[in-house]
Short mmCIF file of N, CA and C in Angstrom, two decimals:
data_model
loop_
_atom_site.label_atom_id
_atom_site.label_comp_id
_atom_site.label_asym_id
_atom_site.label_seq_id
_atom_site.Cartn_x
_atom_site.Cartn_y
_atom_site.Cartn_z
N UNK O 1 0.84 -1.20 0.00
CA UNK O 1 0.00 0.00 0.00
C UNK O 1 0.87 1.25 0.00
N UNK O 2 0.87 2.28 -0.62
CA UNK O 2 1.88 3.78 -0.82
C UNK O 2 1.31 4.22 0.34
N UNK O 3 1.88 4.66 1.22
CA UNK O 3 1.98 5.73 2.16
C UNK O 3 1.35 6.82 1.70
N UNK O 4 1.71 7.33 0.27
CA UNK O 4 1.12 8.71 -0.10
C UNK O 4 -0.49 8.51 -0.57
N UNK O 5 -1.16 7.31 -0.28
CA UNK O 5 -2.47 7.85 -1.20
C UNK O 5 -3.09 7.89 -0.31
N UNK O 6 -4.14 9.38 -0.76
CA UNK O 6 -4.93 9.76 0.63
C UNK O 6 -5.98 9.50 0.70
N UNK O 7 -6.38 8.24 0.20
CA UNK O 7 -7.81 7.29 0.56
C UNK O 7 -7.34 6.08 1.84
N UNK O 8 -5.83 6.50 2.11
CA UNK O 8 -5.24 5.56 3.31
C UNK O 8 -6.48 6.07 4.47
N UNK O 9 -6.81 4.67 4.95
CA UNK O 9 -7.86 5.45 6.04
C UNK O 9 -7.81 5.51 7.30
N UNK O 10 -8.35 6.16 8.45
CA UNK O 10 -7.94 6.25 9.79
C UNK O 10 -7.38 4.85 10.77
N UNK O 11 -8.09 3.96 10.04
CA UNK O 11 -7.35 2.48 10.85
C UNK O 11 -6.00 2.16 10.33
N UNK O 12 -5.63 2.48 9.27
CA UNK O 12 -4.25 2.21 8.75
C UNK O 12 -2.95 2.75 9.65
N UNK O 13 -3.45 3.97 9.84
CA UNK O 13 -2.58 5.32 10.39
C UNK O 13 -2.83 4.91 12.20
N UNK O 14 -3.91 4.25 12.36
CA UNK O 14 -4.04 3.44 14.17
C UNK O 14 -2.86 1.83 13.94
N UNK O 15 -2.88 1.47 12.84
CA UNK O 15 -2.55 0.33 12.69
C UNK O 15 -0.69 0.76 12.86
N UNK O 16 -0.29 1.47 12.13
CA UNK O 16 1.37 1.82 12.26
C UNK O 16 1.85 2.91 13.35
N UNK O 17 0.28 3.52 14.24
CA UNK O 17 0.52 3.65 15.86
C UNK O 17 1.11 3.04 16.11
N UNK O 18 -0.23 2.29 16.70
CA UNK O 18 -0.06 0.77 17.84
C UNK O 18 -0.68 -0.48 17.31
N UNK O 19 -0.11 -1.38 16.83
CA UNK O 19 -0.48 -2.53 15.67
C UNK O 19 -1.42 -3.46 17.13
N UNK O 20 -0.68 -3.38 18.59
CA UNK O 20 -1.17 -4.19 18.89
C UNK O 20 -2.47 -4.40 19.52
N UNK O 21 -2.96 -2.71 19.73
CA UNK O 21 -3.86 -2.09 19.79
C UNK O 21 -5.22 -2.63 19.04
N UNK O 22 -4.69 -2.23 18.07
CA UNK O 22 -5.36 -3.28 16.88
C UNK O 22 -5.92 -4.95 16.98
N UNK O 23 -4.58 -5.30 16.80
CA UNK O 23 -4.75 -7.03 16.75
C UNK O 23 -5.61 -6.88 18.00
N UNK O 24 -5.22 -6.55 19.69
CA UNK O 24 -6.34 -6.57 20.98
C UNK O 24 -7.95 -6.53 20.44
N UNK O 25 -8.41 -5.27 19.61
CA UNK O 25 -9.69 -5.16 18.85
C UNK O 25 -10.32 -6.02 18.21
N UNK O 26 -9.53 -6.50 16.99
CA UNK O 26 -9.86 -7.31 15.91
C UNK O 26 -9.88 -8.38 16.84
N UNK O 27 -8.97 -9.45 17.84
CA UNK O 27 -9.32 -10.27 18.46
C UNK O 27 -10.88 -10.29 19.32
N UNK O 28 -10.68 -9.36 20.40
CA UNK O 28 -12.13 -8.88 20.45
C UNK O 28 -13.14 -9.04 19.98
N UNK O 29 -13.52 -8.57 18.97
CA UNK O 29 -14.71 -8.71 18.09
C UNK O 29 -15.00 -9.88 17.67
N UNK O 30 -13.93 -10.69 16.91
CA UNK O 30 -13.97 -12.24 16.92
C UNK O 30 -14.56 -12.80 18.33
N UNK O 31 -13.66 -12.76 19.69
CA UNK O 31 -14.86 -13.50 20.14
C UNK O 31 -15.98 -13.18 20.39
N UNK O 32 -16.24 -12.09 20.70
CA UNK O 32 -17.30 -11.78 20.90
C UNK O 32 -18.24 -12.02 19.83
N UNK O 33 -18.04 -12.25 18.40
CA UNK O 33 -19.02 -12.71 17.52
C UNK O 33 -19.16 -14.47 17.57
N UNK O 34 -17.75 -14.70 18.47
CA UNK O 34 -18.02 -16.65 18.14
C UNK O 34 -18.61 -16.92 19.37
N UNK O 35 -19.00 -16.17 20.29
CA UNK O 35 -19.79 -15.94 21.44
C UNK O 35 -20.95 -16.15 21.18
N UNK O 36 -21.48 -15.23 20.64
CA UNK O 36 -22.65 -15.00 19.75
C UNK O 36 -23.10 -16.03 19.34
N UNK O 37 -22.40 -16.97 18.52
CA UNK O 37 -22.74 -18.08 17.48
C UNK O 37 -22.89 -19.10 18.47
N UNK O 38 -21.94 -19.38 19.44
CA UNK O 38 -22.17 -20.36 20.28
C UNK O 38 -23.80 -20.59 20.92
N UNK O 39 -23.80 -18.65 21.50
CA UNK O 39 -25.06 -19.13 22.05
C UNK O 39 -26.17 -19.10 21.42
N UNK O 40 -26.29 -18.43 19.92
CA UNK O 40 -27.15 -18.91 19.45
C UNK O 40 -27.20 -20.20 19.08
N UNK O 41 -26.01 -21.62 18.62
CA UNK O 41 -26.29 -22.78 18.41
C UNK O 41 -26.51 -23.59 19.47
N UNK O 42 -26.39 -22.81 21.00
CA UNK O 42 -26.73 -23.88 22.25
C UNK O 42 -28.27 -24.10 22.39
N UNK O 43 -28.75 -22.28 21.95
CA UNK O 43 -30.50 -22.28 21.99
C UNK O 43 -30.98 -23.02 21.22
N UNK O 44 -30.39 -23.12 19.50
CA UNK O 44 -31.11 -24.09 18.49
C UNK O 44 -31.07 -25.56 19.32
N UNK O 45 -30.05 -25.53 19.92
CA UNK O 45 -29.92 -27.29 20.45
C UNK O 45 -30.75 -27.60 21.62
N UNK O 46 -30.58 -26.31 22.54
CA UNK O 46 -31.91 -26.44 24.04
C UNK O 46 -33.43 -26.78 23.07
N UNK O 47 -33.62 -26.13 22.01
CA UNK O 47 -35.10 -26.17 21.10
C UNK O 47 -35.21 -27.65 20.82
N UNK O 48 -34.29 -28.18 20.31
CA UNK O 48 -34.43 -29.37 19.72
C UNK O 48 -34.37 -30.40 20.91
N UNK O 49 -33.77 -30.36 21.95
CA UNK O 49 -33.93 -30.98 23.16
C UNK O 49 -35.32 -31.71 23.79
N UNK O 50 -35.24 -30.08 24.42
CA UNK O 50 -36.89 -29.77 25.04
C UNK O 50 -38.25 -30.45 24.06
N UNK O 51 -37.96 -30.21 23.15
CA UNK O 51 -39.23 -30.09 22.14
C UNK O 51 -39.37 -31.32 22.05
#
């Protein structure tokens, strides 16, 4: 990616801050979305249980 083009966007310029800043976030969000998935596939499975 050129340094000079100025469609570089504000996470790029956070990213060659503090990279690890970053990776902490992006990890983050991952679990917190495979969180998500879990407990929505525990409810599909309590449904199919119960029922």
């Amino acid at each position: 990616m050129n340094p000079e083009d100025p469609r570089g966007n504000v996470q790029t310029s956070a990213q060659k801050r503090d990279p690890w800043m970053t990776r902490l976030h992006s990890a983050r969000k991952f679990l917190k979305e495979e969180h998500a998935h879990r407990a929505y596939l525990f409810a599909e499975y309590s449904k199919h249980v119960k029922g």
